[in-house]
Each structure stands twice: as C-alpha cells, then as structure tokens.
C-alpha cells in the first residue's frame, strides 16, 4: 500500500531533486562527465542521486561513513569539517501475506488461512550526515580496493579477471574469441550480436587490460540493448556512449589503466537533461551490477589478498591483528551489504552524532 506523504515532505524532496538535477546539468555542461564517472566508480552501492550529492559537495571523496561509524573504526572526524548530506531510506514493518515462490499464490496453513509475515517496507527518505575519510584522522584504514589493484598489477590480474569473467558469462550466453569473426573488420575490438545474444572478442587485442575492458563494454551492451530491452532502438552513438561509460567505470573501480574516456556523443545529452539523467542512471546501475558480479566471482581471491597483505604487518605474538580485522570489516561492507543496509547504518550513525550536539560539524 502507498504511504501518505506530508506536503512538507513532498516539498523538501522536490527541492532536493531540483538540486540533484542542477548538479547533473553542471556535470554535463562543464565537461565534468569523465571526472564524475571516476568518482561514481568509488561508490558502487549508492544510488545515482546519492552519488551526485556526494560529488557536488566533495568531488574528491573516496570513502564515506557516518560519524559514529568512523569512531567505531578508530577514526575521528576533524573539528570544523562540514558533513556531506545524503539520503537514507526510512522503513516500517508491515504484516503481509506470504507468497509461494513457485505458484506465486498466497500460502495457506492447515486450516486454509493465509500465512502472514512481517517485512520491512520503504516509507520515504531522510537526510543523513556522512564524512569522507580525508575529513578524519586516527587509526590506519586498510584499503581493500588498493590491495586488489596492487595484486592485479603484480600478478597479471587483468588476464585472470578477463578469463574468469569470460568463463562465467559463457555459462549464460555465447562468448567467443576467434579471428574469423573479424575478417571484415580486423580493427574492431569486439561486438555484441544482439540477434543471437552473443559476444565476440578479437584475439588480436594487444593486452589483457584492454581485452577485459572490451568484454565489459560488450557485456554492458547485452544488459542495456538486448532484443527485449526498451533501449534497443536508441541511436547507435547513444548506445556506444552508455557501454563505453559503463566499461570506464568498471575498469576504474579495479584500478586498471585504459585509454582516456572520449566524451563523443555525450555532448548531445546536454541538450536534453531528462535524457541525460536517464542515461546516467542506466550507466551507473549497469556498472554497479557488473562490479558486484565480478566481486562475487572473485570473492575467495579477495580474501586471500587481504590475508596476504595484512599478515605481513608487524604485530606482537599472540595479539589480534587489527589490520586484518579492519580489512575483513571493509571487505564485508564492499561485498555483502546492499545500499539499503549500508545507509541504515549511516542513518544510525548520523542520528547518534546529532544527539551529541556537535555544532562545529554542522557549518
């Protein structure tokens, strides 16, 4: 059932949405699109609106947490720092009829009565305060993403990632790497065959990083522009810009160095902000889904890298290693938590902070 919203709430959300739209307008009109993609790649579990809000307030942000969350990680927000405002969902528990996952019909008990269960439903959104790691000081933070980036560079990781993703995608669609597929266009790196839902990769691509990016690019096409997609008939330039931006975000997330992103068709989006925002949302959602998919595939390897990197640090015999504990905590956040779970924690952290009355943090 829909939840009634007060006029004050609706007006406030409308004002926030206006600010987000204005920020997106600046991103496109001030040639900040590539920089925005780089920032967005650091926050794969946040919604487009929240990423835009982070970017518009602190474009150099890399990792944000609530005040209390930073305290729990052994760090303190520095005096005078301004909070970054984002939005977290509000929930209420509701009793609903339990639906059978197979028949999609209400489940009944022995007496023929419908079985109910309590579930959480989003009722709206409210503002929470977060701070970037650069606004804090204290205990060293184990940077899991940097561990993975270093490992990729040191152990031919791009080649492993390419093979791993290719094998995974091959289980649900046709993936092939053969020179015969590129006789007519030998300079093409790859293409998505929409009619057959197939991806073709040119074996002549000179390095594994570029091959990985090409695979992600074509996979993005398969997610955004397949035969049953409402986006399948968009102009070719629009579709290429979406796939390229998605691949740029994914490769940036893993710290892979590829050629600079070419704005190209993006310039046309400045003429239609509604279309630009829609395209940006589709790019971000697709990139985030691909990042989660790759992280899930690479889960065991990530844990091995964390262990290898943190065990090398100096600790007293018999003492717990706080670096390992911190790394595991950050890794769990990175791999397992949805945006809703993460923002619930930031909401609690923000609430706890506001109850302490810290005026120097609210300039």
XYZ file of C-alpha atoms in Angstrom:
363
model
C 0.000 0.000 0.000
C 1.293 3.532 -0.687
C 2.283 5.623 2.320
C 0.858 9.137 2.586
C 3.469 11.886 2.497
C 3.045 15.282 4.095
C 3.128 18.410 1.966
C 6.284 19.456 3.831
C 7.983 16.152 2.960
C 6.963 16.374 -0.695
C 8.183 19.973 -0.920
C 11.520 19.112 0.693
C 12.100 16.138 -1.607
C 11.163 18.234 -4.628
C 13.760 20.829 -3.603
C 16.415 18.132 -3.130
C 15.586 16.636 -6.519
C 15.943 20.096 -8.060
C 19.426 20.390 -6.538
C 20.383 16.958 -7.893
C 19.129 17.879 -11.366
C 21.094 21.135 -11.279
C 24.239 19.221 -10.284
C 23.763 16.787 -13.183
C 23.280 19.759 -15.510
C 26.647 21.165 -14.348
C 28.360 17.798 -14.820
C 27.375 17.684 -18.478
C 27.748 21.367 -19.330
C 31.106 21.866 -17.566
C 32.806 18.862 -19.190
C 32.972 17.036 -15.839
C 31.461 13.792 -17.136
C 34.664 11.724 -17.009
C 35.564 13.025 -13.552
C 32.083 12.193 -12.320
C 32.422 8.622 -13.656
C 35.725 8.265 -11.783
C 34.087 9.380 -8.532
C 30.980 7.257 -9.131
C 33.178 4.177 -9.614
C 34.248 4.512 -5.969
C 30.655 4.166 -4.712
C 29.141 1.116 -6.446
C 26.479 0.604 -3.796
C 24.989 4.068 -3.810
C 22.058 5.345 -5.843
C 22.605 7.880 -8.606
C 21.088 10.681 -6.519
C 23.376 9.963 -3.563
C 26.475 9.742 -5.772
C 25.551 13.077 -7.367
C 25.063 14.590 -3.903
C 28.467 13.315 -2.747
C 30.113 14.570 -5.938
C 28.502 18.014 -5.763
C 29.590 18.519 -2.130
C 33.015 16.814 -2.160
C 34.181 15.758 -5.630
C 37.390 14.233 -4.249
C 35.572 11.853 -1.851
C 36.724 8.221 -1.839
C 35.082 6.576 1.202
C 32.217 7.947 3.303
C 30.817 6.861 6.666
C 28.669 8.332 9.406
C 30.275 9.994 12.451
C 29.747 7.024 14.752
C 30.899 4.551 12.104
C 34.225 6.374 11.842
C 34.554 6.285 15.630
C 33.986 2.535 15.615
C 36.793 2.211 13.067
C 39.157 4.148 15.335
C 38.987 7.447 13.487
C 37.676 10.866 14.487
C 36.045 13.478 12.280
C 38.264 16.541 12.471
C 36.954 19.715 14.042
C 35.378 22.135 11.596
C 34.643 19.609 8.859
C 31.319 20.007 7.073
C 29.119 16.944 6.745
C 28.207 15.551 3.342
C 24.429 15.300 3.099
C 22.956 12.172 1.521
C 19.635 10.358 1.844
C 18.824 7.093 3.573
C 15.538 5.218 3.252
C 13.111 5.075 6.175
C 11.348 1.795 6.883
C 8.327 0.427 8.677
C 7.426 -3.176 9.468
C 4.247 -4.430 7.851
C 2.383 -7.714 8.060
C 1.771 -9.092 4.571
C 0.538 -12.345 3.094
C 3.335 -14.829 2.413
C 3.551 -15.720 -1.284
C 4.650 -19.120 -2.555
C 7.777 -18.542 -4.704
C 6.736 -21.206 -7.240
C 2.984 -20.742 -7.661
C 3.039 -17.020 -6.767
C -0.147 -17.610 -4.805
C -0.807 -16.949 -1.091
C 0.498 -19.670 1.221
C -2.136 -21.291 3.450
C -1.860 -23.028 6.809
C -3.534 -26.335 7.762
C -6.821 -24.526 8.353
C -6.796 -22.838 4.962
C -5.955 -19.408 6.358
C -3.412 -17.203 4.670
C 0.029 -17.213 6.308
C 1.414 -13.781 7.040
C 4.902 -12.480 7.715
C 6.411 -9.203 8.815
C 8.537 -7.398 6.249
C 10.203 -4.009 6.074
C 8.874 -1.557 3.528
C 10.442 1.724 2.480
C 8.224 4.593 3.556
C 10.342 7.500 2.406
C 13.787 9.060 2.747
C 15.531 11.333 5.184
C 18.804 13.195 5.240
C 21.852 11.724 6.978
C 25.338 13.120 7.526
C 28.440 11.324 6.312
C 32.106 12.292 6.151
C 34.875 11.339 3.771
C 37.968 9.552 5.079
C 40.004 12.680 4.223
C 37.953 14.558 6.828
C 39.028 12.159 9.590
C 42.199 11.201 11.410
C 43.218 8.242 13.567
C 43.780 4.550 13.055
C 45.029 3.462 9.648
C 42.306 2.215 7.326
C 43.077 -0.925 5.370
C 42.273 -0.061 1.754
C 40.908 -3.283 0.292
C 40.418 -1.778 -3.152
C 44.086 -0.725 -3.244
C 45.133 -4.247 -2.228
C 43.196 -5.655 -5.156
C 44.580 -3.030 -7.535
C 48.161 -3.808 -6.491
C 47.540 -7.530 -6.856
C 46.129 -7.059 -10.364
C 49.273 -5.220 -11.427
C 51.659 -7.678 -9.757
C 50.157 -10.985 -10.886
C 48.731 -10.444 -14.362
C 45.406 -9.909 -12.654
C 43.740 -8.355 -15.689
C 44.274 -11.574 -17.655
C 42.834 -13.612 -14.784
C 39.858 -11.292 -14.467
C 39.207 -11.490 -18.191
C 39.296 -15.296 -18.223
C 37.201 -15.530 -15.069
C 34.517 -13.173 -16.368
C 34.556 -14.763 -19.823
C 34.059 -18.257 -18.383
C 31.285 -17.002 -16.113
C 29.423 -15.209 -18.904
C 29.884 -18.238 -21.153
C 27.535 -20.152 -18.878
C 24.611 -17.885 -19.754
C 25.410 -16.580 -23.246
C 27.620 -17.317 -26.239
C 31.142 -15.880 -25.766
C 33.766 -16.442 -28.430
C 37.284 -15.180 -29.191
C 38.128 -16.064 -32.812
C 39.934 -14.175 -35.580
C 37.427 -15.425 -38.179
C 34.747 -13.249 -36.613
C 36.747 -10.128 -37.532
C 37.753 -10.818 -41.144
C 35.591 -7.972 -42.419
C 36.639 -5.555 -39.678
C 40.015 -6.638 -38.247
C 40.437 -3.401 -36.261
C 37.276 -3.930 -34.204
C 37.956 -4.982 -30.640
C 34.679 -6.771 -30.179
C 30.959 -6.632 -30.751
C 27.652 -7.738 -29.301
C 25.490 -9.834 -31.632
C 22.037 -8.826 -30.438
C 20.119 -11.281 -32.625
C 21.973 -14.238 -31.095
C 22.705 -12.660 -27.701
C 26.402 -13.365 -28.268
C 29.671 -11.556 -27.566
C 32.658 -11.712 -29.887
C 36.141 -10.613 -28.756
C 39.024 -10.006 -31.156
C 42.042 -12.150 -30.144
C 44.304 -9.514 -31.715
C 43.663 -7.058 -28.868
C 47.199 -6.195 -27.685
C 46.866 -6.522 -23.892
C 44.713 -8.137 -21.217
C 43.552 -4.864 -19.676
C 42.076 -3.685 -22.968
C 40.608 -7.127 -23.581
C 38.924 -7.048 -20.160
C 37.541 -3.567 -20.831
C 36.246 -4.699 -24.232
C 34.475 -7.663 -22.658
C 32.835 -5.381 -20.074
C 31.847 -2.956 -22.856
C 30.118 -5.693 -24.865
C 28.563 -7.182 -21.729
C 27.119 -3.729 -20.980
C 25.545 -3.739 -24.455
C 23.996 -7.136 -23.698
C 22.489 -5.781 -20.480
C 21.276 -2.462 -21.856
C 20.462 -3.088 -25.515
C 19.411 -6.724 -25.957
C 16.440 -7.642 -28.160
C 13.844 -7.328 -25.393
C 15.248 -4.081 -23.973
C 13.255 -0.840 -24.272
C 16.609 0.813 -25.070
C 17.407 -1.357 -28.098
C 16.361 1.263 -30.672
C 18.311 4.201 -29.256
C 20.736 5.942 -31.665
C 23.961 3.995 -32.145
C 26.037 6.816 -30.661
C 23.883 6.871 -27.542
C 24.277 3.121 -27.029
C 28.038 3.240 -27.609
C 28.388 6.096 -25.114
C 26.485 4.100 -22.488
C 28.556 0.941 -22.994
C 31.836 2.871 -23.028
C 30.964 4.824 -19.881
C 29.981 1.588 -18.121
C 33.272 -0.079 -19.075
C 35.181 3.034 -17.959
C 33.549 2.935 -14.519
C 34.202 -0.788 -14.031
C 37.856 -0.638 -15.081
C 38.421 2.465 -12.938
C 36.918 0.660 -9.958
C 39.559 -2.050 -10.306
C 42.344 0.459 -10.897
C 43.071 -0.671 -14.451
C 44.726 1.849 -16.745
C 42.996 2.174 -20.105
C 42.852 4.973 -22.626
C 41.084 8.150 -21.564
C 37.331 8.212 -21.961
C 36.090 10.027 -25.065
C 33.012 12.189 -24.435
C 31.918 11.958 -28.071
C 28.159 11.503 -28.169
C 27.822 12.656 -24.541
C 27.810 16.274 -25.716
C 24.406 15.753 -27.309
C 22.911 14.889 -23.915
C 23.449 18.461 -22.718
C 20.506 19.423 -24.930
C 18.102 17.177 -23.024
C 18.757 16.924 -19.285
C 15.922 14.456 -18.773
C 17.538 12.106 -21.294
C 20.991 12.773 -19.825
C 19.857 11.887 -16.310
C 18.126 8.738 -17.533
C 21.222 7.644 -19.473
C 23.471 8.350 -16.484
C 21.219 6.312 -14.204
C 21.285 3.387 -16.630
C 25.083 3.589 -16.903
C 25.593 3.676 -13.155
C 23.151 0.855 -12.439
C 24.713 -1.380 -15.095
C 28.267 -0.665 -13.917
C 27.318 -1.329 -10.299
C 25.692 -4.647 -11.201
C 28.757 -5.757 -13.176
C 31.088 -4.764 -10.308
C 29.013 -6.782 -7.836
C 29.010 -9.745 -10.224
C 32.797 -9.654 -10.627
C 33.360 -9.155 -6.892
C 31.194 -12.178 -6.160
C 33.186 -14.272 -8.632
C 36.450 -13.063 -7.119
C 35.355 -13.349 -3.503
C 37.829 -16.045 -2.402
C 40.698 -14.308 -4.185
C 39.861 -11.025 -2.457
C 40.023 -12.710 0.937
C 43.373 -14.300 0.029
C 44.793 -10.928 -0.996
C 43.587 -9.331 2.256
C 45.194 -12.093 4.311
C 48.464 -11.923 2.383
C 48.713 -8.155 2.671
C 47.748 -7.844 6.334
C 49.731 -10.807 7.693
C 52.891 -9.038 6.649
C 52.311 -6.239 9.125
C 54.154 -6.149 12.423
C 52.152 -7.302 15.469
C 53.030 -8.710 18.880
C 52.949 -12.520 19.246
C 49.569 -13.775 20.390
C 47.873 -10.428 19.826
C 44.921 -9.948 17.444
C 45.806 -8.211 14.212
C 43.637 -5.074 13.978
C 44.630 -4.634 10.351
C 43.138 -7.999 9.415
C 40.011 -7.236 11.419
C 39.610 -3.848 9.752
C 40.274 -5.294 6.320
C 37.702 -8.006 6.814
C 35.178 -5.462 8.042
C 35.684 -3.247 4.999
C 35.683 -6.267 2.685
C 32.364 -7.467 4.074
C 30.914 -3.997 3.522
C 32.233 -3.999 -0.020
C 30.987 -7.450 -0.948
C 27.850 -8.150 1.023
C 25.937 -5.057 2.036
C 23.288 -3.533 -0.160
C 22.865 0.222 -0.288
C 19.804 -0.052 1.953
C 21.750 -1.965 4.643
C 24.687 0.396 4.410
C 22.507 3.510 4.617
C 20.619 2.091 7.584
C 23.936 2.048 9.442
C 24.780 5.580 8.323
C 21.327 6.687 9.487
C 22.005 5.277 12.960
C 25.482 6.786 12.959
C 24.139 10.168 11.879
C 21.358 10.078 14.478
C 23.801 9.178 17.241
C 26.069 12.013 16.172
C 23.272 14.596 16.126
C 22.196 13.563 19.623
C 25.664 14.517 20.884
C 25.252 18.116 19.617
C 28.453 18.840 17.716
C 27.882 22.349 16.279
C 31.380 22.544 14.791
C 30.428 19.742 12.380
C 27.298 21.447 11.067
C 28.572 24.636 9.434
